[in-house]
Each structure stands twice: as structure tokens, then as C-alpha cells.
Coordinates of C-alpha atoms (C1' of nucleotides) in Angstrom, one line a residue:
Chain A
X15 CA 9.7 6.9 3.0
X16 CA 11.1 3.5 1.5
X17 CA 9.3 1.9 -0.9
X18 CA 8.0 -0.9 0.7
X19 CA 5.9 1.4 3.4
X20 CA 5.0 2.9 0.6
X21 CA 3.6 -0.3 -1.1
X22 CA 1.9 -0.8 2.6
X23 CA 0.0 2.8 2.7
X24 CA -2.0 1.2 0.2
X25 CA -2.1 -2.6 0.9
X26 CA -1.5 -2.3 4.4
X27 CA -5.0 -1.9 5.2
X28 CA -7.0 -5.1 6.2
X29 CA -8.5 -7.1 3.9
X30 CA -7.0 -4.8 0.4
X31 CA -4.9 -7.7 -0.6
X32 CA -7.1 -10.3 -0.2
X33 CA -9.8 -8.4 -2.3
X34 CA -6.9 -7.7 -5.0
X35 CA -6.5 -11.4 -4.3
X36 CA -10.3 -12.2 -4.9
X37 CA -10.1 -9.9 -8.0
X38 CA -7.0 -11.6 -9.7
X39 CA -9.3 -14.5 -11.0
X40 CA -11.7 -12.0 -12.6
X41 CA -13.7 -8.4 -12.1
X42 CA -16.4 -9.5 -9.0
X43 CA -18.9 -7.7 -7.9
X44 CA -19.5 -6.0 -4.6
X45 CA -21.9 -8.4 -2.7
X46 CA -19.6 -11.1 -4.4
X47 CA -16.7 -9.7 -2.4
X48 CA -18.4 -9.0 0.8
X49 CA -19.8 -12.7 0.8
X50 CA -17.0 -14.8 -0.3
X51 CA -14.5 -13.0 2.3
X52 CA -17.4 -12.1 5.1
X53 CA -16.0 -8.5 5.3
X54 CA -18.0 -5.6 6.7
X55 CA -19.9 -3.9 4.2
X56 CA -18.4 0.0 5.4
X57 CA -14.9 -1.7 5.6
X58 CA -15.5 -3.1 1.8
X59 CA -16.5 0.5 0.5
X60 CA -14.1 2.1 2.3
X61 CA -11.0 -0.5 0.3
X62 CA -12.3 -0.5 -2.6
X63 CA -13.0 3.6 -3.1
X64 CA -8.7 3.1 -1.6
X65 CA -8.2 0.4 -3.9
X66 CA -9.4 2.4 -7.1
X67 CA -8.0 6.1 -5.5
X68 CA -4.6 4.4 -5.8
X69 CA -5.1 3.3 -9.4
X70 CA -5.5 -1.0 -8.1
X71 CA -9.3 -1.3 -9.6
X72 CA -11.6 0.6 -11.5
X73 CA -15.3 0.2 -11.6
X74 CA -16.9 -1.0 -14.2
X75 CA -20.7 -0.2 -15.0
X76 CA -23.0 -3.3 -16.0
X77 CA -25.9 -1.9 -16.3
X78 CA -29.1 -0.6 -14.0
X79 CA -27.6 -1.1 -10.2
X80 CA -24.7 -3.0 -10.7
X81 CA -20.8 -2.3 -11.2
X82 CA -18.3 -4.6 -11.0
X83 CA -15.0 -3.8 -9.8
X84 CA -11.7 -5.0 -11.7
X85 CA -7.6 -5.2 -11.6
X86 CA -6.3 -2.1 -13.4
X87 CA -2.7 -2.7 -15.3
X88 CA -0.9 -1.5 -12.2
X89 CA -3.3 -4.2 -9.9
X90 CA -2.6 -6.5 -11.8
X91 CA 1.3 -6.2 -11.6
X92 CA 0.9 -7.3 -7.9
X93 CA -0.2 -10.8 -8.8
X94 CA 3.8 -11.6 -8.2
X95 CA 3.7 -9.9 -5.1
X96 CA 1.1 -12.2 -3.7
X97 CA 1.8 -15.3 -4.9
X98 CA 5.2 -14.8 -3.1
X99 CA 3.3 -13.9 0.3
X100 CA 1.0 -17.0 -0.7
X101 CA 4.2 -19.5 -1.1
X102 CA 6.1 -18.1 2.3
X103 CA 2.3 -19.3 4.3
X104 CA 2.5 -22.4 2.4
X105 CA 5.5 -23.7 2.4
X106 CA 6.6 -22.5 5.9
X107 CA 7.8 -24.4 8.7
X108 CA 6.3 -23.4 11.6
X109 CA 7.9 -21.9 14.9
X110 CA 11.6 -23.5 15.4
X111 CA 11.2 -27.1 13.3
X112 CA 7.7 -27.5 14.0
X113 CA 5.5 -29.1 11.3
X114 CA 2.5 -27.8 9.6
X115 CA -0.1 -30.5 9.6
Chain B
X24 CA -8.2 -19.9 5.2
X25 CA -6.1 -18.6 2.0
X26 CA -2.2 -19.2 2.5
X27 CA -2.7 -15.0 1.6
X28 CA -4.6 -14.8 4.7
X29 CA -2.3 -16.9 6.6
X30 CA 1.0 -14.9 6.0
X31 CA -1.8 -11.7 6.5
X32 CA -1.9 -13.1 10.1
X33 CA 1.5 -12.8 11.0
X34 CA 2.9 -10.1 8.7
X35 CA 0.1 -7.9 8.2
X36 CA 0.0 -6.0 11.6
X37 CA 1.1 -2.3 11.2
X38 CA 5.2 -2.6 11.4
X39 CA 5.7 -5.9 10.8
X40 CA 7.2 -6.4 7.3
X41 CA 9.0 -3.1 7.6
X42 CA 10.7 -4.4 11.2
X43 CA 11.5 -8.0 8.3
X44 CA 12.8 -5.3 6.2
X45 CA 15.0 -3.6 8.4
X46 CA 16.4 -7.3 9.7
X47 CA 17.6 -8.0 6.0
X48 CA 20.1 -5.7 6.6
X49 CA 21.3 -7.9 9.7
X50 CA 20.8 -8.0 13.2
X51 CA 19.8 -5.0 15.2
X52 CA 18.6 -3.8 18.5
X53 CA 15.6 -2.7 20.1
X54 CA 16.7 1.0 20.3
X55 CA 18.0 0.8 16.7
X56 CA 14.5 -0.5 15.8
X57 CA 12.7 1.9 17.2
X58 CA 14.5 5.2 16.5
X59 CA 14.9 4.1 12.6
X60 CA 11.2 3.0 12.2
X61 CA 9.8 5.9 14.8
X62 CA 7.4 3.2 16.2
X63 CA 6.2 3.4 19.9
X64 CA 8.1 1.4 22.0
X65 CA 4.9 -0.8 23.0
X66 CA 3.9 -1.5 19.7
X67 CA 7.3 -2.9 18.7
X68 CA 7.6 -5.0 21.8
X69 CA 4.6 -6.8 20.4
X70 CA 5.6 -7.2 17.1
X71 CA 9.1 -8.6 18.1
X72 CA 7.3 -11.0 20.4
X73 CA 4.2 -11.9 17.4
X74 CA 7.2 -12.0 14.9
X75 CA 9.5 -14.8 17.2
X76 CA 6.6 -16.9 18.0
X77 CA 5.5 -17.1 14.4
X78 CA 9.6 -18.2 13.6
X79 CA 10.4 -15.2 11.6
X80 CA 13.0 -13.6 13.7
X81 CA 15.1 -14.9 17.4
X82 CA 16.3 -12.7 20.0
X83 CA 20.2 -13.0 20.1
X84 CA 21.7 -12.0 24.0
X85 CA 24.9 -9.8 23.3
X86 CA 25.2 -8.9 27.6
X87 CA 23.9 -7.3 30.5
X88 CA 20.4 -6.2 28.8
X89 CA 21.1 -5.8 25.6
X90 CA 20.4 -8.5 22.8
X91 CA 19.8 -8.6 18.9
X92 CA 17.3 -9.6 16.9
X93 CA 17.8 -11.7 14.3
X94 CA 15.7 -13.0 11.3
X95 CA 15.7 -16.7 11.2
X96 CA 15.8 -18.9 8.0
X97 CA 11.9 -18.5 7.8
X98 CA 12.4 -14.8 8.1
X99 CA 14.7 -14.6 5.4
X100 CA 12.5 -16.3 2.8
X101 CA 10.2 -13.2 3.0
X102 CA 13.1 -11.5 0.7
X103 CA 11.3 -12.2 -2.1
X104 CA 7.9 -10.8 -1.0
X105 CA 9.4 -7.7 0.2
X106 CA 11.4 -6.7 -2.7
X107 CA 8.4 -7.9 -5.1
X108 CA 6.1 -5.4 -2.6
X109 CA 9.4 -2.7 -2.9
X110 CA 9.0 -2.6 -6.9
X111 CA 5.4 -2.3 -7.5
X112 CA 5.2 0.8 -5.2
X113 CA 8.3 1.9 -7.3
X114 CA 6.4 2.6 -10.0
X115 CA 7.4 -0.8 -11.7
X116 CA 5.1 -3.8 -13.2
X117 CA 6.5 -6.7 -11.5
X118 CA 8.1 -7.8 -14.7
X119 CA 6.4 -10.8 -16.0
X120 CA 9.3 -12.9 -17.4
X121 CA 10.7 -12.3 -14.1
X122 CA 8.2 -14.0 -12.1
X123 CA 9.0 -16.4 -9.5
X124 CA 7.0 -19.6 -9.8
Chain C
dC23 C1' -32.4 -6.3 -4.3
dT24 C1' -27.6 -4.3 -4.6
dG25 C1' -24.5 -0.7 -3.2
dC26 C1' -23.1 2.0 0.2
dA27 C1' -23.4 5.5 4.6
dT28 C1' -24.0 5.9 9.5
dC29 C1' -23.9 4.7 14.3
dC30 C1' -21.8 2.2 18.0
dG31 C1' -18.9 -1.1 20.9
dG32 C1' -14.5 -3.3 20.9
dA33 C1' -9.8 -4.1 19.2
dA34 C1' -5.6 -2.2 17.4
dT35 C1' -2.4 1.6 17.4
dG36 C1' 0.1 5.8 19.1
dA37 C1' 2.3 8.7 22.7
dT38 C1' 4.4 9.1 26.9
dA39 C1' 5.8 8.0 31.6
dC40 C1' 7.9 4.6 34.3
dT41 C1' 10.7 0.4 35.9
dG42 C1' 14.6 -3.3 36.0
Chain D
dC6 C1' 19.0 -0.1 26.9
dA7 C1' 15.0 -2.8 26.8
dG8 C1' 11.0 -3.1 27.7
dT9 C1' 6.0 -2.6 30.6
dA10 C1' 1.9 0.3 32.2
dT11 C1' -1.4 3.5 31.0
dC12 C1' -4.4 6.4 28.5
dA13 C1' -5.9 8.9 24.0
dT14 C1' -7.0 8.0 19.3
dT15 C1' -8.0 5.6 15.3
dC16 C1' -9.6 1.4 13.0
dC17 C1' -12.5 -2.5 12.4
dG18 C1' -16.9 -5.4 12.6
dG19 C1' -21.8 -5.8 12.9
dA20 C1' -26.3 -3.9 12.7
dT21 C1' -29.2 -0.9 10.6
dG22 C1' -31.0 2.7 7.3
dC23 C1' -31.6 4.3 2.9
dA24 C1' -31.3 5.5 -2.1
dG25 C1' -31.3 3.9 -7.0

DNA sequence: CTGCATCCGGAATGATACTG
DNA sequence: CAGTATCATTCCGGATGCAG
């Protein structure tokens, strides 16, 4: 398996790099998450227990009832990653000389 | 939307930056597409078309039913993202002095 | 009240047969 | 060779239930 399908086992899934996205400015907290990028409240569970199994984010404990989740080392190294992905939408021409307006 | 949700749109779909990948290498055929990435043949069909419409590849007619595809200028400025995406699954923190900005 | 599990309908994906 | 048609399976999104 290449590395690159690889890289998309884990941030294949929907919505995992846009939460690794959302945590990149700072640890958030679940219902921060789920209302900032209107994702389903299973799906979110279901990324982030992926997200943390493949060493992205850990959870961090406040205190009574609330965690927040936050970019581990290795998440963090993927800032690069996305801000590539982040410049090719951006600076794009669109289909065959067409014009973003 | 995010520009990260933007390129999501077009490249996140199961296959589609691993077809890009493959491309990089230069043009190549349906067939050749489909036996290297072991993808049903349905499934490719609809990334190829997604992938031309959103500009990031062309279908190239060699003859009687056969033809190439090719990525196109926009397609080859997700080099970058892919080989940033290659490394961090590597096992390798994107090194931060290497960085593109 | 926040964090998650469960249930369900619809969309995306996979496997395979078939056509030009 | 390059796809399309079809059906099974898995994934996602939304609503709801429930425990701490």
C-alpha cells in the first residue's frame, strides 16, 4: 500500500480533516466541533475515537463533564498538508480557463 | 465554505487523489487505472468524469476506443499536497523549515 | 447540559455482468 | 478496451435516547 492511501485510511473519512482543520487553531471541544461544522453527532464520535486511535488527537480532561480534544505532535505535523490542499481550492482556476468569482 | 472543504469536494471521494497520484507518473488508460488501483470499473468511471469537470485531469483520444487521461496544469499543482499527505503517513513530521507558504 | 450510542432512510461504494 | 447497468453492502446524516 503506498503511502499516500495510507495517509487516506485515516483522513480519508469525511469530515477528519476539516476537524484536524478546526483543531489547528486550538484544543475545541465536542459540541464546539459539532456546531461550528454542523456534523452529525455519531459521525463526530466515530472521527474523533479514529482521529485519537491513529495518534491525530488526544483527549484532554477539564474537569466534571467536559474534555476537550487536541492536535497530538504527529496532528500537528499535518498543518502543511492542509494548507497545501487549502492553497490548490483557492488559488484554482476553475474548469478549462474559467474564473472563480 | 473553507477552501479545505472546497478541494474536500472534488478530491475527497474514495479514489480520487490516488487516481491524481497515479497521473503524476503520466498519462494512462482506463484499464491501466483500474487493474493498478483494483477499483470497480463504475466507480472509476465517475471519478474520471468528477475529476475532468472539476479541471484536474483531460481525456486524451489515442484511436478506435482507446484514449488517455491526462492531468492538466490544475491537476498537477496537487503535487505538493500529495507528497506533503505521502510523508506524514511515512512516519515523517512535515518538516517545518520546509514548509511551503 | 454535554458527550456519546442507537436506530433508520438515503447516499456512496463495491462486485459483477453486459454492451459498443 | 472502455465504459454502463444492476444489485449488495457499507457509510453518512438526522432524530432520538440516555448516562454522567
Amino acid at each position: 500500500m503506498s503511502d499516500l492511501a495510507a495517509a487516506l485510511d485515516v483522513l480519508g473519512p469525511r469530515w477528519a480533516l476539516l476537524i484536524v482543520e478546526r483543531l489547528l487553531e486550538g484544543p475545541q471541544r465536542y459540541g464546539d466541533l459539532q456546531r461550528d461544522l454542523d456534523i452529525g453527532t455519531n459521525v463526530l464520535a466515530t472521527r474523533l475515537r479514529e482521529l485519537e486511535t491513529a495518534g491525530v488527537l488526544r483527549r484532554l480532561p477539564l474537569r466534571h463533564n467536559t474534555r476537550a480534544y487536541a492536535l497530538t505532535e504527529r496532528g500537528l505535523a499535518l498543518r502543511g498538508a492542509i494548507a497545501e490542499l487549502s492553497r490548490w481550492a483557492a488559488g484554482g482556476a476553475a474548469p478549462d480557463g474559467l474564473q472563480r468569482v
